[in-house]
PDB file as gemmi writes it, atoms N, CA and C in Angstrom:
CRYST1    1.000    1.000    1.000  90.00  90.00  90.00 P 1                      
ATOM      1  N   MET A   1      -4.064  30.197  45.705  1.00  0.00           N  
ATOM      2  CA  MET A   1      -3.578  29.071  44.717  1.00  0.00           C  
ATOM      3  C   MET A   1      -4.802  28.557  44.045  1.00  0.00           C  
ATOM      4  N   ILE A   2      -5.966  28.613  44.580  1.00  0.00           N  
ATOM      5  CA  ILE A   2      -7.161  28.014  44.065  1.00  0.00           C  
ATOM      6  C   ILE A   2      -7.546  28.781  42.749  1.00  0.00           C  
ATOM      7  N   TRP A   3      -7.367  30.213  42.780  1.00  0.00           N  
ATOM      8  CA  TRP A   3      -7.841  30.913  41.618  1.00  0.00           C  
ATOM      9  C   TRP A   3      -7.202  30.569  40.261  1.00  0.00           C  
ATOM     10  N   PRO A   4      -5.824  30.539  40.308  1.00  0.00           N  
ATOM     11  CA  PRO A   4      -5.130  30.208  38.965  1.00  0.00           C  
ATOM     12  C   PRO A   4      -5.505  28.818  38.564  1.00  0.00           C  
ATOM     13  N   LEU A   5      -5.718  27.932  39.445  1.00  0.00           N  
ATOM     14  CA  LEU A   5      -6.109  26.580  39.027  1.00  0.00           C  
ATOM     15  C   LEU A   5      -7.392  26.569  38.377  1.00  0.00           C  
ATOM     16  N   LYS A   6      -8.411  27.186  38.914  1.00  0.00           N  
ATOM     17  CA  LYS A   6      -9.707  27.349  38.312  1.00  0.00           C  
ATOM     18  C   LYS A   6      -9.656  28.027  36.969  1.00  0.00           C  
ATOM     19  N   LEU A   7      -8.842  29.064  36.810  1.00  0.00           N  
ATOM     20  CA  LEU A   7      -8.648  29.763  35.621  1.00  0.00           C  
ATOM     21  C   LEU A   7      -8.102  28.881  34.535  1.00  0.00           C  
ATOM     22  N   HIS A   8      -7.080  28.063  35.009  1.00  0.00           N  
ATOM     23  CA  HIS A   8      -6.381  27.126  34.140  1.00  0.00           C  
ATOM     24  C   HIS A   8      -7.404  26.089  33.585  1.00  0.00           C  
ATOM     25  N   GLN A   9      -8.142  25.454  34.446  1.00  0.00           N  
ATOM     26  CA  GLN A   9      -9.112  24.436  34.047  1.00  0.00           C  
ATOM     27  C   GLN A   9     -10.111  25.025  33.092  1.00  0.00           C  
ATOM     28  N   HIS A  10     -10.642  26.255  33.378  1.00  0.00           N  
ATOM     29  CA  HIS A  10     -11.573  26.956  32.453  1.00  0.00           C  
ATOM     30  C   HIS A  10     -10.922  27.163  31.103  1.00  0.00           C  
ATOM     31  N   PHE A  11      -9.648  27.510  31.075  1.00  0.00           N  
ATOM     32  CA  PHE A  11      -8.960  27.795  29.844  1.00  0.00           C  
ATOM     33  C   PHE A  11      -8.840  26.544  28.972  1.00  0.00           C  
ATOM     34  N   ILE A  12      -8.537  25.335  29.667  1.00  0.00           N  
ATOM     35  CA  ILE A  12      -8.337  24.128  29.025  1.00  0.00           C  
ATOM     36  C   ILE A  12      -9.691  23.635  28.457  1.00  0.00           C  
ATOM     37  N   SER A  13     -10.770  23.842  29.255  1.00  0.00           N  
ATOM     38  CA  SER A  13     -12.060  23.308  28.876  1.00  0.00           C  
ATOM     39  C   SER A  13     -12.723  24.200  27.823  1.00  0.00           C  
ATOM     40  N   ALA A  14     -12.083  25.296  27.431  1.00  0.00           N  
ATOM     41  CA  ALA A  14     -12.732  26.129  26.438  1.00  0.00           C  
ATOM     42  C   ALA A  14     -12.667  25.325  25.070  1.00  0.00           C  
ATOM     43  N   PRO A  15     -13.839  25.334  24.313  1.00  0.00           N  
ATOM     44  CA  PRO A  15     -13.766  24.497  23.023  1.00  0.00           C  
ATOM     45  C   PRO A  15     -12.729  24.990  21.997  1.00  0.00           C  
ATOM     46  N   ILE A  16     -12.541  26.254  22.009  1.00  0.00           N  
ATOM     47  CA  ILE A  16     -11.528  26.903  20.921  1.00  0.00           C  
ATOM     48  C   ILE A  16     -10.149  26.415  21.312  1.00  0.00           C  
ATOM     49  N   VAL A  17      -9.880  26.291  22.582  1.00  0.00           N  
ATOM     50  CA  VAL A  17      -8.537  25.876  23.095  1.00  0.00           C  
ATOM     51  C   VAL A  17      -8.396  24.388  22.700  1.00  0.00           C  
ATOM     52  N   GLN A  18      -9.449  23.581  22.999  1.00  0.00           N  
ATOM     53  CA  GLN A  18      -9.411  22.227  22.718  1.00  0.00           C  
ATOM     54  C   GLN A  18      -9.178  21.950  21.167  1.00  0.00           C  
ATOM     55  N   CYS A  19      -9.823  22.862  20.407  1.00  0.00           N  
ATOM     56  CA  CYS A  19      -9.702  22.703  18.944  1.00  0.00           C  
ATOM     57  C   CYS A  19      -8.259  22.978  18.543  1.00  0.00           C  
ATOM     58  N   PHE A  20      -7.623  24.024  19.100  1.00  0.00           N  
ATOM     59  CA  PHE A  20      -6.195  24.263  18.813  1.00  0.00           C  
ATOM     60  C   PHE A  20      -5.373  23.140  19.209  1.00  0.00           C  
ATOM     61  N   VAL A  21      -5.685  22.516  20.375  1.00  0.00           N  
ATOM     62  CA  VAL A  21      -4.767  21.435  20.872  1.00  0.00           C  
ATOM     63  C   VAL A  21      -5.036  20.153  20.069  1.00  0.00           C  
ATOM     64  N   MET A  22      -6.264  19.828  19.780  1.00  0.00           N  
ATOM     65  CA  MET A  22      -6.648  18.553  19.144  1.00  0.00           C  
ATOM     66  C   MET A  22      -6.247  18.556  17.732  1.00  0.00           C  
ATOM     67  N   LEU A  23      -6.437  19.696  16.952  1.00  0.00           N  
ATOM     68  CA  LEU A  23      -6.233  19.628  15.528  1.00  0.00           C  
ATOM     69  C   LEU A  23      -4.792  19.298  15.231  1.00  0.00           C  
ATOM     70  N   PRO A  24      -3.728  19.879  15.711  1.00  0.00           N  
ATOM     71  CA  PRO A  24      -2.307  19.471  15.472  1.00  0.00           C  
ATOM     72  C   PRO A  24      -2.121  17.991  15.742  1.00  0.00           C  
ATOM     73  N   LEU A  25      -2.677  17.536  16.868  1.00  0.00           N  
ATOM     74  CA  LEU A  25      -2.475  16.168  17.122  1.00  0.00           C  
ATOM     75  C   LEU A  25      -3.078  15.286  16.177  1.00  0.00           C  
ATOM     76  N   TYR A  26      -4.287  15.642  15.699  1.00  0.00           N  
ATOM     77  CA  TYR A  26      -5.021  14.848  14.681  1.00  0.00           C  
ATOM     78  C   TYR A  26      -4.237  14.947  13.269  1.00  0.00           C  
ATOM     79  N   VAL A  27      -3.767  16.061  12.956  1.00  0.00           N  
ATOM     80  CA  VAL A  27      -3.013  16.192  11.739  1.00  0.00           C  
ATOM     81  C   VAL A  27      -1.784  15.327  11.840  1.00  0.00           C  
ATOM     82  N   LEU A  28      -0.994  15.473  12.947  1.00  0.00           N  
ATOM     83  CA  LEU A  28       0.243  14.686  13.114  1.00  0.00           C  
ATOM     84  C   LEU A  28      -0.003  13.168  12.984  1.00  0.00           C  
ATOM     85  N   ARG A  29      -1.142  12.803  13.697  1.00  0.00           N  
ATOM     86  CA  ARG A  29      -1.429  11.338  13.707  1.00  0.00           C  
ATOM     87  C   ARG A  29      -1.744  10.842  12.269  1.00  0.00           C  
ATOM     88  N   SER A  30      -2.619  11.586  11.514  1.00  0.00           N  
ATOM     89  CA  SER A  30      -2.973  11.159  10.202  1.00  0.00           C  
ATOM     90  C   SER A  30      -1.726  11.256   9.254  1.00  0.00           C  
ATOM     91  N   PHE A  31      -0.852  12.228   9.590  1.00  0.00           N  
ATOM     92  CA  PHE A  31       0.296  12.389   8.653  1.00  0.00           C  
ATOM     93  C   PHE A  31       1.282  11.176   8.923  1.00  0.00           C  
ATOM     94  N   ASP A  32       1.440  10.789  10.270  1.00  0.00           N  
ATOM     95  CA  ASP A  32       2.202   9.625  10.584  1.00  0.00           C  
ATOM     96  C   ASP A  32       1.734   8.423  10.026  1.00  0.00           C  
ATOM     97  N   PHE A  33       0.391   8.303  10.033  1.00  0.00           N  
ATOM     98  CA  PHE A  33      -0.259   7.075   9.454  1.00  0.00           C  
ATOM     99  C   PHE A  33       0.033   6.962   7.929  1.00  0.00           C  
ATOM    100  N   LYS A  34      -0.106   8.081   7.243  1.00  0.00           N  
ATOM    101  CA  LYS A  34       0.147   8.080   5.781  1.00  0.00           C  
ATOM    102  C   LYS A  34       1.567   7.706   5.455  1.00  0.00           C  
ATOM    103  N   VAL A  35       2.495   8.323   6.224  1.00  0.00           N  
ATOM    104  CA  VAL A  35       3.909   8.050   6.027  1.00  0.00           C  
ATOM    105  C   VAL A  35       4.277   6.546   6.217  1.00  0.00           C  
ATOM    106  N   LEU A  36       3.719   6.128   7.440  1.00  0.00           N  
ATOM    107  CA  LEU A  36       3.929   4.679   7.804  1.00  0.00           C  
ATOM    108  C   LEU A  36       3.406   3.735   6.693  1.00  0.00           C  
ATOM    109  N   LYS A  37       2.248   4.065   6.141  1.00  0.00           N  
ATOM    110  CA  LYS A  37       1.588   3.365   5.165  1.00  0.00           C  
ATOM    111  C   LYS A  37       2.516   3.355   3.814  1.00  0.00           C  
ATOM    112  N   ASN A  38       2.965   4.572   3.513  1.00  0.00           N  
ATOM    113  CA  ASN A  38       3.857   4.658   2.350  1.00  0.00           C  
ATOM    114  C   ASN A  38       5.089   3.895   2.468  1.00  0.00           C  
ATOM    115  N   ILE A  39       5.705   3.861   3.702  1.00  0.00           N  
ATOM    116  CA  ILE A  39       6.950   3.152   3.909  1.00  0.00           C  
ATOM    117  C   ILE A  39       6.630   1.676   3.794  1.00  0.00           C  
ATOM    118  N   LYS A  40       5.558   1.205   4.367  1.00  0.00           N  
ATOM    119  CA  LYS A  40       5.193  -0.269   4.293  1.00  0.00           C  
ATOM    120  C   LYS A  40       4.995  -0.625   2.837  1.00  0.00           C  
ATOM    121  N   LEU A  41       4.170   0.128   2.103  1.00  0.00           N  
ATOM    122  CA  LEU A  41       3.947  -0.087   0.600  1.00  0.00           C  
ATOM    123  C   LEU A  41       5.253  -0.196  -0.138  1.00  0.00           C  
ATOM    124  N   GLY A  42       6.244   0.713   0.204  1.00  0.00           N  
ATOM    125  CA  GLY A  42       7.514   0.824  -0.498  1.00  0.00           C  
ATOM    126  C   GLY A  42       8.298  -0.363  -0.205  1.00  0.00           C  
ATOM    127  N   ARG A  43       8.281  -0.864   1.083  1.00  0.00           N  
ATOM    128  CA  ARG A  43       9.054  -1.923   1.384  1.00  0.00           C  
ATOM    129  C   ARG A  43       8.502  -3.281   0.749  1.00  0.00           C  
ATOM    130  N   SER A  44       7.195  -3.361   0.801  1.00  0.00           N  
ATOM    131  CA  SER A  44       6.631  -4.627   0.276  1.00  0.00           C  
ATOM    132  C   SER A  44       6.772  -4.846  -1.149  1.00  0.00           C  
ATOM    133  N   SER A  45       6.852  -3.765  -1.921  1.00  0.00           N  
ATOM    134  CA  SER A  45       6.898  -3.869  -3.365  1.00  0.00           C  
ATOM    135  C   SER A  45       8.390  -4.077  -3.783  1.00  0.00           C  
TER     136      SER A  45                                                      
END                                                                             
């Protein structure tokens, strides 16, 4: 049971994997922020 866990941890800690995980989150967050901003601007005007 120890070996798969170690492999899993190594896989997660790989920079390329982190990049693939963080990039979509970052894009979604910035996209949500823009949409929310547009909605607020639309409501206020």
